[in-house]
Coordinates of N, CA and C in Angstrom, one line a residue:
M1 N 133.9 209.6 302.1 CA 133.2 210.0 303.2 C 131.7 209.7 303.0
R2 N 131.0 208.9 303.9 CA 129.6 208.6 303.7 C 128.7 209.7 304.2
R3 N 127.7 209.9 303.5 CA 126.7 210.9 304.0 C 125.6 210.3 304.8
R4 N 125.3 210.8 305.8 CA 124.2 210.3 306.7 C 122.9 210.9 306.3
M5 N 121.8 210.1 306.4 CA 120.5 210.6 306.1 C 120.0 211.3 307.3
P6 N 119.4 212.5 307.2 CA 118.9 213.2 308.3 C 117.9 212.3 309.1
L7 N 118.0 212.5 310.4 CA 117.2 211.6 311.3 C 115.7 211.7 311.0
G8 N 115.2 212.9 310.8 CA 113.8 213.0 310.5 C 113.4 212.3 309.3
R9 N 114.2 212.3 308.2 CA 113.9 211.6 307.0 C 113.9 210.1 307.2
G10 N 114.9 209.6 308.0 CA 115.0 208.2 308.3 C 113.8 207.7 309.1
L11 N 113.3 208.5 310.1 CA 112.1 208.1 310.8 C 110.9 208.1 309.9
A12 N 110.8 209.0 309.0 CA 109.6 209.1 308.1 C 109.6 207.9 307.2
I13 N 110.8 207.5 306.7 CA 110.8 206.3 305.9 C 110.5 205.0 306.7
A14 N 111.0 204.9 307.9 CA 110.7 203.8 308.7 C 109.2 203.7 309.0
G15 N 108.5 204.9 309.2 CA 107.1 204.9 309.5 C 106.3 204.4 308.3
V16 N 106.7 204.9 307.1 CA 106.0 204.5 305.9 C 106.2 203.0 305.7
L17 N 107.3 202.4 305.9 CA 107.6 201.0 305.8 C 106.7 200.2 306.8
A18 N 106.7 200.7 308.0 CA 105.9 200.0 309.0 C 104.4 200.0 308.6
L19 N 103.9 201.1 308.1 CA 102.5 201.1 307.7 C 102.2 200.2 306.5
A20 N 103.2 200.2 305.6 CA 103.0 199.3 304.4 C 103.0 197.8 304.8
L21 N 103.9 197.5 305.7 CA 103.9 196.1 306.2 C 102.7 195.7 307.0
T22 N 102.2 196.6 307.8 CA 101.0 196.4 308.6 C 99.8 196.2 307.6
G23 N 99.8 197.0 306.6 CA 98.7 196.9 305.6 C 98.7 195.5 304.9
C24 N 99.9 195.0 304.6 CA 100.0 193.7 304.0 C 99.5 192.6 305.0
A25 N 99.9 192.7 306.2 CA 99.5 191.7 307.2 C 98.0 191.7 307.4
G26 N 97.4 192.8 307.3 CA 96.0 192.9 307.5 C 95.1 192.3 306.4
N27 N 95.7 191.9 305.3 CA 94.9 191.4 304.2 C 94.4 190.0 304.5
G28 N 95.0 189.2 305.4 CA 94.6 187.9 305.6 C 93.8 187.8 306.9
A29 N 93.1 186.6 307.0 CA 92.2 186.4 308.1 C 93.1 186.0 309.3
D30 N 92.6 186.2 310.5 CA 93.3 185.8 311.7 C 93.1 184.3 311.9
V31 N 94.0 183.5 311.5 CA 93.8 182.1 311.6 C 94.4 181.4 312.8
Y32 N 95.3 182.2 313.5 CA 96.0 181.6 314.6 C 95.2 181.5 315.9
G33 N 95.5 180.4 316.6 CA 94.9 180.2 317.9 C 94.2 178.8 317.9
T34 N 93.3 178.6 318.8 CA 92.6 177.3 318.9 C 91.2 177.3 318.3
W35 N 91.0 176.3 317.5 CA 89.7 176.2 316.8 C 89.0 174.9 317.3
G36 N 87.8 174.9 317.7 CA 87.1 173.7 318.2 C 87.3 173.7 319.7
E37 N 86.8 172.6 320.3 CA 86.8 172.4 321.7 C 87.8 171.3 322.1
K38 N 88.7 171.6 323.0 CA 89.7 170.7 323.5 C 89.0 169.8 324.6
A39 N 88.3 168.8 324.2 CA 87.6 167.9 325.1 C 87.6 166.5 324.5
D40 N 87.3 165.5 325.3 CA 87.2 164.1 324.8 C 86.2 164.0 323.6
A41 N 86.6 163.3 322.6 CA 85.8 163.0 321.4 C 85.4 164.3 320.6
K42 N 86.1 165.4 320.8 CA 85.8 166.6 320.1 C 87.0 167.0 319.2
P43 N 86.8 167.3 318.0 CA 87.9 167.8 317.1 C 88.3 169.2 317.4
Y44 N 89.6 169.4 317.3 CA 90.1 170.8 317.5 C 91.5 170.9 316.8
L45 N 91.9 172.1 316.5 CA 93.2 172.5 315.9 C 93.7 173.7 316.6
E46 N 95.0 173.7 316.8 CA 95.8 174.8 317.4 C 96.8 175.2 316.3
L47 N 96.6 176.4 315.7 CA 97.4 176.9 314.7 C 98.4 178.0 315.3
S48 N 99.7 177.7 315.2 CA 100.7 178.6 315.7 C 101.2 179.5 314.7
D49 N 101.7 180.7 315.1 CA 102.3 181.7 314.1 C 103.6 181.2 313.5
D50 N 104.2 180.1 314.0 CA 105.4 179.5 313.3 C 105.0 178.6 312.2
G51 N 103.7 178.4 311.9 CA 103.3 177.5 310.8 C 103.1 176.1 311.3
S52 N 103.1 175.8 312.6 CA 102.8 174.4 313.0 C 101.4 174.3 313.5
V53 N 100.8 173.1 313.3 CA 99.5 172.8 313.7 C 99.5 171.6 314.6
A54 N 98.7 171.6 315.6 CA 98.5 170.4 316.5 C 97.0 170.3 316.8
G55 N 96.6 169.1 317.1 CA 95.2 169.0 317.5 C 94.7 167.6 317.6
S56 N 93.4 167.3 317.4 CA 92.9 166.0 317.5 C 91.7 165.9 316.6
D57 N 91.5 164.8 316.0 CA 90.3 164.6 315.2 C 89.1 164.1 316.0
G58 N 89.3 164.1 317.3 CA 88.3 163.6 318.3 C 88.7 162.3 318.8
C59 N 89.7 161.6 318.2 CA 90.1 160.3 318.6 C 91.7 160.3 318.6
N60 N 92.2 160.7 317.5 CA 93.7 160.6 317.3 C 94.4 162.0 317.4
P61 N 95.5 162.1 318.1 CA 96.2 163.3 318.1 C 96.8 163.6 316.7
M62 N 96.9 164.8 316.3 CA 97.4 165.2 314.9 C 98.4 166.3 315.1
T63 N 99.4 166.3 314.2 CA 100.4 167.3 314.2 C 100.9 167.5 312.7
G64 N 101.4 168.7 312.4 CA 101.9 169.0 311.1 C 102.2 170.5 310.9
N65 N 102.0 170.9 309.7 CA 102.3 172.3 309.4 C 101.2 172.9 308.4
F66 N 101.2 174.2 308.3 CA 100.2 174.8 307.4 C 100.8 176.1 306.8
T67 N 100.2 176.6 305.8 CA 100.5 177.9 305.2 C 99.2 178.7 305.1
V68 N 99.3 180.0 305.0 CA 98.1 180.9 304.9 C 98.3 181.8 303.7
D69 N 97.2 181.9 302.9 CA 97.1 182.8 301.8 C 95.8 183.5 301.9
G70 N 95.8 184.7 302.3 CA 94.5 185.4 302.5 C 93.7 184.8 303.7
D71 N 92.5 184.3 303.3 CA 91.7 183.7 304.3 C 91.7 182.2 304.2
T72 N 92.6 181.6 303.4 CA 92.7 180.2 303.2 C 93.9 179.6 303.8
V73 N 93.7 178.5 304.6 CA 94.7 177.7 305.3 C 94.9 176.5 304.4
T74 N 96.2 176.2 304.1 CA 96.5 174.9 303.4 C 97.3 174.1 304.4
F75 N 96.8 172.9 304.7 CA 97.6 172.0 305.6 C 98.6 171.2 304.8
G76 N 99.8 171.0 305.4 CA 100.7 170.1 304.9 C 100.3 168.7 305.3
Q77 N 101.1 167.7 305.2 CA 100.8 166.3 305.6 C 100.6 166.4 307.1
L78 N 99.4 166.0 307.5 CA 99.1 165.9 309.0 C 99.3 164.5 309.4
A79 N 100.2 164.3 310.4 CA 100.5 163.0 311.0 C 99.6 162.7 312.1
S80 N 99.1 161.5 312.2 CA 98.3 161.2 313.4 C 98.4 159.7 313.6
T81 N 97.9 159.3 314.8 CA 97.8 157.9 315.1 C 96.6 157.3 314.4
L82 N 96.4 156.0 314.4 CA 95.2 155.5 313.7 C 94.4 154.6 314.6
M83 N 94.1 155.1 315.8 CA 93.3 154.4 316.7 C 91.8 154.4 316.2
A84 N 91.1 153.4 316.6 CA 89.7 153.4 316.3 C 88.9 153.7 317.5
C85 N 88.1 154.7 317.5 CA 87.3 155.2 318.6 C 85.8 155.0 318.3
E86 N 85.2 154.1 319.0 CA 83.8 153.9 318.7 C 82.9 155.1 318.9
G87 N 82.1 155.4 317.9 CA 81.1 156.5 318.0 C 81.7 157.9 317.7
V88 N 83.0 158.0 317.3 CA 83.6 159.3 317.0 C 83.8 159.4 315.5
D89 N 83.3 160.5 315.0 CA 83.5 160.9 313.6 C 84.8 161.6 313.4
T90 N 85.8 161.0 312.8 CA 87.1 161.5 312.6 C 87.3 162.3 311.3
W91 N 86.3 163.1 311.0 CA 86.3 163.9 309.7 C 87.5 164.8 309.6
L92 N 88.0 165.4 310.7 CA 89.1 166.3 310.7 C 90.4 165.7 310.2
S93 N 90.5 164.4 310.3 CA 91.7 163.8 309.8 C 91.9 163.9 308.3
K94 N 90.8 164.3 307.6 CA 90.8 164.4 306.1 C 91.0 165.8 305.7
A95 N 91.4 166.7 306.6 CA 91.5 168.1 306.2 C 92.7 168.4 305.2
E96 N 92.4 169.1 304.2 CA 93.4 169.5 303.2 C 93.5 171.1 303.3
T97 N 92.4 171.8 303.3 CA 92.4 173.2 303.4 C 91.3 173.7 304.3
A98 N 91.3 175.0 304.6 CA 90.2 175.6 305.4 C 90.2 177.0 305.1
T99 N 89.0 177.6 305.3 CA 88.8 179.0 305.1 C 88.3 179.6 306.5
V100 N 88.7 180.8 306.7 CA 88.3 181.5 308.0 C 87.4 182.7 307.7
D101 N 86.3 182.7 308.3 CA 85.4 183.8 308.2 C 84.9 184.2 309.6
G102 N 85.6 185.3 310.1 CA 85.3 185.7 311.5 C 85.7 184.6 312.5
D103 N 84.8 184.1 313.2 CA 85.1 183.1 314.2 C 84.8 181.6 313.8
T104 N 84.6 181.4 312.5 CA 84.3 180.1 312.0 C 85.3 179.7 311.0
M105 N 85.9 178.5 311.2 CA 86.8 177.8 310.2 C 86.0 176.7 309.5
T106 N 86.0 176.8 308.2 CA 85.3 175.8 307.4 C 86.4 174.9 306.8
V107 N 86.3 173.6 307.0 CA 87.4 172.7 306.6 C 86.9 171.9 305.3
F108 N 87.9 171.7 304.4 CA 87.6 171.0 303.1 C 88.6 169.8 303.0
N109 N 88.1 168.8 302.3 CA 89.0 167.7 302.0 C 89.7 167.9 300.7
T110 N 90.5 166.9 300.2 CA 91.3 167.0 299.0 C 90.4 167.3 297.7
K111 N 89.2 166.9 297.7 CA 88.3 167.1 296.6 C 87.7 168.5 296.6
G112 N 87.9 169.3 297.7 CA 87.3 170.6 297.9 C 85.9 170.6 298.5
D113 N 85.5 169.4 299.0 CA 84.2 169.3 299.6 C 84.3 169.7 301.1
E114 N 83.3 170.5 301.5 CA 83.2 170.9 302.9 C 83.0 169.7 303.8
I115 N 83.9 169.5 304.8 CA 83.7 168.3 305.7 C 83.3 168.6 307.1
G116 N 83.4 169.9 307.4 CA 83.0 170.3 308.8 C 83.5 171.7 309.1
T117 N 83.0 172.2 310.3 CA 83.4 173.5 310.7 C 83.9 173.5 312.2
L118 N 84.8 174.4 312.5 CA 85.3 174.6 313.9 C 85.1 176.0 314.3
D119 N 84.6 176.3 315.5 CA 84.5 177.6 316.0 C 85.7 178.0 316.7
R120 N 86.1 179.3 316.7 CA 87.2 179.8 317.4 C 87.0 179.6 318.9
A121 N 87.9 179.0 319.6 CA 87.8 178.8 321.1 C 88.0 180.2 321.8
E122 N 87.3 180.3 322.9 CA 87.4 181.6 323.6 C 88.5 181.7 324.6

């Protein structure tokens, strides 16, 4: 015969687990959403909670995936077209990692050099 846990004790344990998991989730920055301006010749990224990323370097559409560790975003291989757009700086196509501080995403290349920033879209 199985013994059942009293309902009150089960709810208390569930509450503690929920608080613990919420605390873990709160340790990282809020990286999800749109960064930059979705307009012609403007770079932007859309980071989804399923780990997918889409956007544009201002000229070429980009797609791929990413992971988050604290306030650091690490991009997987970002696929994009290779169109040449006169007068457009395609710096975002070189993104390897990014950090988020409030409403600013700072983007870094493979060498760890800062290559640009994106503001959180409203």
